[in-house]
Every structure is written in structure tokens, then in C-alpha cells.
C-alpha positions as MATLAB code, in Angstrom:
seq = 'RLSELQNIQKASHFEILISPPDWDHLMAEADLYFGSGGTVTWERLYLGLPGVVVSVAENQRKIAEDLAKAGLQIYLGSTDSVSYQDCLIKLEAIVKDEPTLEKIRNLGQKTVRPFPTLLLQSLFPNSKDSKLQITRAKLSDSDFLLELRNEDLTRAMSKNTDPVSKEQHENWFSKKLQDSNCRLYVGRYLGKPCGQFRVDLLPDGKAQTSVAIAPEFRGKGLSSQLVAKGCDHFQAEFPEQKIFIAEIKESNVGSIKSFEKARFRKISEVRDESGVYWVLSLNL';
ca = [
     127.185   83.921  127.107;
     123.605   84.478  128.209;
     124.540   84.670  131.876;
     127.072   87.409  131.127;
     124.501   89.382  129.105;
     121.992   89.068  131.939;
     124.562   90.442  134.377;
     125.156   93.402  132.036;
     121.415   94.028  131.869;
     121.143   94.148  135.667;
     123.924   96.723  135.873;
     122.783   98.965  132.990;
     119.847  100.308  130.998;
     120.004   97.456  128.468;
     117.037   95.174  127.903;
     117.666   91.691  126.566;
     114.884   90.071  124.538;
     115.198   86.428  123.529;
     113.203   85.347  120.446;
     110.566   88.092  120.853;
     107.299   87.392  118.977;
     107.011   90.973  117.703;
     110.426   91.114  116.039;
     109.122   93.107  113.071;
     107.594   95.791  115.303;
     110.813   96.093  117.296;
     112.786   96.606  114.080;
     110.303   99.195  112.815;
     110.679  101.191  116.050;
     114.477  100.855  116.300;
     116.943  103.512  115.126;
     119.945  101.292  114.339;
     120.778   97.618  113.841;
     124.168   96.108  114.713;
     124.652   92.462  113.883;
     125.183   89.863  111.218;
     124.471   90.202  107.511;
     122.109   87.240  107.227;
     118.561   87.017  105.909;
     117.404   89.620  108.439;
     119.049   92.090  106.026;
     116.010   92.112  103.726;
     113.542   92.600  106.579;
     115.670   95.483  107.834;
     115.809   97.226  104.481;
     112.067   96.806  103.923;
     111.310   98.342  107.317;
     113.840  101.153  106.894;
     116.184  100.101  109.713;
     119.796  101.222  109.002;
     122.409   98.597  109.768;
     126.030   98.370  110.839;
     126.905   94.865  109.762;
     129.584   92.214  110.228;
     129.604   88.952  108.311;
     129.614   85.826  110.479;
     129.845   83.376  107.562;
     131.570   83.396  104.188;
     128.261   83.346  102.276;
     127.324   86.680  103.891;
     130.470   88.574  102.926;
     129.831   89.319   99.226;
     126.230   90.449   99.777;
     127.255   92.602  102.737;
     130.014   94.234  100.681;
     127.755   94.873   97.675;
     124.994   96.406   99.798;
     127.514   98.660  101.517;
     128.882   99.821   98.150;
     125.299  100.640   97.088;
     124.854  102.800  100.200;
     122.303  100.460  101.800;
     124.254   99.673  104.974;
     127.632  100.044  106.689;
     129.872   96.969  106.529;
     132.712   96.595  109.028;
     134.132   93.295  107.787;
     134.054   89.684  108.904;
     134.104   88.684  112.573;
     137.623   87.315  112.236;
     138.986   90.626  110.914;
     137.207   93.303  112.934;
     137.824   94.051  116.594;
     135.466   95.062  119.378;
     137.145   98.473  119.458;
     136.574   98.949  115.705;
     132.864   98.242  116.155;
     132.573  100.553  119.149;
     134.236  103.475  117.357;
     132.035  103.086  114.280;
     128.839  102.754  116.309;
     129.648  105.832  118.391;
     130.150  107.820  115.182;
     127.124  106.607  113.248;
     124.536  107.116  116.022;
     125.378  110.841  115.879;
     125.186  111.017  112.076;
     121.434  111.368  111.513;
     121.735  112.556  107.858;
     123.588  109.345  106.933;
     121.114  107.174  108.855;
     118.191  108.890  107.136;
     119.803  108.427  103.723;
     120.376  104.707  104.348;
     116.845  104.337  105.734;
     115.152  105.904  102.713;
     117.349  104.206  100.116;
     116.777  100.802  101.696;
     112.997  101.081  101.583;
     112.995  102.547   98.085;
     115.128   99.649   96.844;
     113.459   96.717   98.582;
     109.746   97.600   98.919;
     108.937   96.817   95.254;
     110.378   93.263   95.652;
     107.211   91.492   96.929;
     105.079   92.753   94.036;
     107.741   91.882   91.462;
     108.228   88.425   93.012;
     104.508   87.634   92.970;
     104.234   88.746   89.354;
     107.121   86.457   88.378;
     105.750   83.480   90.352;
     102.139   83.896   89.215;
     102.264   85.499   85.766;
      98.727   84.357   84.943;
      97.088   85.441   88.184;
      94.226   87.918   88.207;
      96.367   90.486   90.007;
      99.123   90.400   87.373;
      96.585   91.415   84.702;
      96.467   94.870   86.268;
      99.572   96.957   85.685;
     100.198  100.491   86.888;
     102.495  103.145   85.412;
     103.086  106.880   85.781;
     100.769  108.881   83.524;
     102.217  110.210   80.254;
     101.057  112.876   77.821;
      99.647  110.124   75.615;
      97.183  109.251   78.416;
      95.558  112.697   78.249;
      92.519  111.756   76.133;
      91.732  108.687   78.250;
      91.924  110.684   81.480;
      89.718  113.456   80.064;
      87.080  110.935   79.015;
      87.253  109.294   82.436;
      86.968  112.665   84.219;
      83.836  113.602   82.254;
      82.131  110.214   82.608;
      78.741  110.553   84.329;
      79.413  108.555   87.517;
      82.909  109.998   87.961;
      81.505  113.541   87.796;
      78.602  112.683   90.090;
      81.002  111.462   92.787;
      83.415  114.401   92.435;
      83.320  117.636   94.421;
      83.227  119.518   91.129;
      80.480  117.933   89.036;
      80.851  120.278   86.052;
      82.210  118.844   82.765;
      85.797  119.808   81.939;
      86.764  121.121   78.510;
      89.700  119.685   76.579;
      91.645  122.931   77.042;
      90.994  123.007   80.787;
      92.029  119.373   81.128;
      95.230  119.733   79.118;
      96.305  122.751   81.182;
      95.581  120.872   84.417;
      97.215  117.667   83.192;
     100.396  119.437   82.089;
     100.744  121.100   85.494;
     100.149  117.835   87.356;
     102.838  116.022   85.362;
     105.326  118.708   86.373;
     104.189  118.956   89.996;
     106.785  117.325   92.269;
     104.124  116.945   94.988;
     101.777  114.939   92.753;
     101.898  111.474   91.237;
      99.287  110.468   88.676;
      99.129  106.778   87.776;
      97.227  104.964   85.039;
      96.045  101.392   85.551;
      96.005   99.010   82.581;
      94.016   95.802   82.544;
      95.281   93.311   79.948;
      97.112   96.217   78.355;
      94.095   98.545   78.094;
      93.792  101.723   80.217;
      91.170  101.039   82.872;
      91.502  103.739   85.524;
      93.582  106.328   87.299;
      94.994  106.751   90.814;
      96.267  110.106   92.035;
      98.353  111.099   95.059;
      98.878  114.707   96.161;
     101.228  115.560   99.030;
      99.572  117.959  101.471;
     101.297  120.644  103.586;
     100.607  118.622  106.770;
     102.646  115.696  105.421;
      99.703  113.467  104.539;
      99.118  112.104  101.040;
      95.661  112.738   99.553;
      94.488  109.970   97.212;
      91.696  109.418   94.684;
      90.766  106.678   92.234;
      88.478  106.347   89.214;
      87.692  103.300   87.079;
      86.349  103.425   83.518;
      82.747  102.087   83.187;
      83.623   98.972   81.167;
      86.080   97.793   83.844;
      83.875   98.237   86.898;
      82.793   95.202   88.882;
      86.121   93.374   88.436;
      87.648   94.394   91.790;
      90.179   96.607   90.011;
      89.570   99.727   92.105;
      90.956   98.270   95.358;
      93.889   96.738   93.458;
      94.663  100.074   91.838;
      94.569  101.836   95.221;
      96.874   99.267   96.830;
      99.322   99.232   93.920;
      99.273  103.027   93.696;
     100.172  103.426   97.380;
     102.963  100.841   96.991;
     104.387  102.649   93.970;
     104.231  106.002   95.718;
     105.897  104.729   98.887;
     108.603  103.014   96.841;
     109.524  106.494   95.604;
     108.808  108.271   98.902;
     109.555  105.653  101.617;
     109.129  108.221  104.384;
     105.445  108.658  103.459;
     103.385  106.755  106.028;
      99.895  108.316  105.994;
      97.515  108.185  103.010;
      94.017  109.648  103.181;
      90.949  109.700  100.938;
      87.803  111.839  101.059;
      84.921  109.927   99.484;
      81.324  111.038   99.060;
      79.131  109.154  101.548;
      76.881  107.923   98.745;
      79.824  106.426   96.850;
      79.531  103.060   98.600;
      81.518  101.177   95.966;
      84.546  103.445   96.286;
      84.403  103.337  100.090;
      84.447   99.531   99.981;
      87.378   99.581   97.549;
      89.465  101.740   99.858;
      88.496   99.640  102.877;
      89.596   96.525  100.983;
      92.931   98.305  100.435;
      93.204   98.648  104.263;
      91.954  102.227  104.581;
      89.797  102.893  107.648;
      87.270  105.660  108.345;
      88.563  108.288  110.782;
      86.051  111.147  110.427;
      83.490  112.916  108.232;
      83.556  116.323  106.555;
      80.746  118.310  104.958;
      80.653  121.006  102.296;
      78.114  122.386   99.842;
      78.454  119.270   97.677;
      77.609  116.793  100.438;
      79.002  114.591  103.221;
      82.381  112.888  102.736;
      84.002  110.043  104.625;
      87.653  110.600  105.502;
      89.550  107.317  105.349;
      93.183  106.789  106.323;
      95.909  104.212  105.680;
      98.840  104.279  108.118;
     101.872  102.270  106.985;
];
């Protein structure tokens, strides 16, 4: 009863919130969820909130069991089969088991975060956005990426404006494909390679990003889509990654606008011998 909960709150450090408007923010900041296995399950998993769950209705039981078997949550049973003492013992144990909580947190986000993109693609197969697909780069993409790297505008907006030889590129490309701290993606528009998006993990925990679009595909709004999709793909694999940054030459107005459209925001400027660069950041 509400009156009983309010009495508990007065006599303890508990805070009771009834239908709070910022429910998603509260879940994102929380360390552990204890409650029913209803539709809040999918919000929890997306936000990386580990759950200790009981089923309060028969239609929740099978899903709760399956998710527990997959390592996505801890299922105690139905409300008519689990006691208060059972719940208390399990909760006391799990709050001290940070490795398990972290494992559940990461697996949940990795599993569920791709769902919105996949759902939209299935609902709107002919939409403009579904025409752009993104995949991890393969050896067969080498020639396309070399041509894109040596294209005039791409070189002009790079820190290193010198052309790259085929041998230099192949050595670099081979190393990048094997680098566990790098992900190189190729965008395809209507099945044709149209650009690349790269993410490099930095020692400070941030993820450095860059994008390039082939000349014949510019002006279609693909750059911002490729940035957004690339960050989604990367975070699906590394759900703990929250900060993405980009350093873009001040004169590269088009690229700056593309990153801003993908929700990046300017945080500072840096300067070197090649010019002034905007530093933009996306915090998820």
C-alpha cells in the first residue's frame, strides 16, 4: 500500500517516486532494477540496466525465462512461487557481484540496441534511409577505399594531403582490419559503395571518428546518415562506449554540418601546421 511505503520512506533513506516524467533518465542512472518482467524489459536492456525479475502475469513468464537463459537478466520465478526472503537473498548477493552486473549490462545493450534500426528497415523498406546500408570493411573494399582516400577533396580536408600509393594503402588497410581498437565501415547506397566511416579507440577512452563520401554520392545527405549508422553499429558491439569525437578542418563546412546533423556538438578547437580543426563530440 502507498501509505505503508510512505511510512517506510520517512523512516529510511528510500525515496519513492510515483510516475516520474524522467523515467528513462532514472533507469540510465540506476545500478539495478528489481521488478516485473513486462514491457519495461526492453527499455532496461537498451539502457543497460541489469534486472532481477519476477513475472507477475503468465504472459511474462516465458520471455523472462528465455532472457535469463540468454544471460540478459536474473529471473527469480513468478510472484506466486517466490518468497520475500528469496528475493532479499538474491538481491543482497547480486548488488555485490559487479562483474556479473557489468556482463548483463553490456550483453543487454549489445543485443537490443540494433532493434530500432532493424525495425525501421522492415517497416519502411523503400524509405530513403533504408537505401543506405553499412557493413564492416573487407579486403575486397581495398580499391574503393584507396580511390576515395586519394580523391581531391578528401585529401584537401585531411591532415595528410599527400597521395597514398597502392602499397602504402594495402599495408595500412591490412593493419586496420586486424586492429581490435579500430572499426572501418563501408557505406553502400543502392548496393554501390558510397563512402567510409572509421572509428579508432583512443587511450583516454574516447572514440575518434571520420567520414568520407565518394564524389558521385555527395549532396544526398548520406554523410550524416553514415555517421549516425556507424556510431550505432560501433556501440552495438561496444555498448560501454559513450563518447565519440571528430576533428574536422574548419573550412570543411559540409562535413561539420553532417556531424552536427548526427547530433555531434562543437566542444573546442585545435590547431596544427595543417590548419584549424573543430573538435565535435557526441555523448550517448
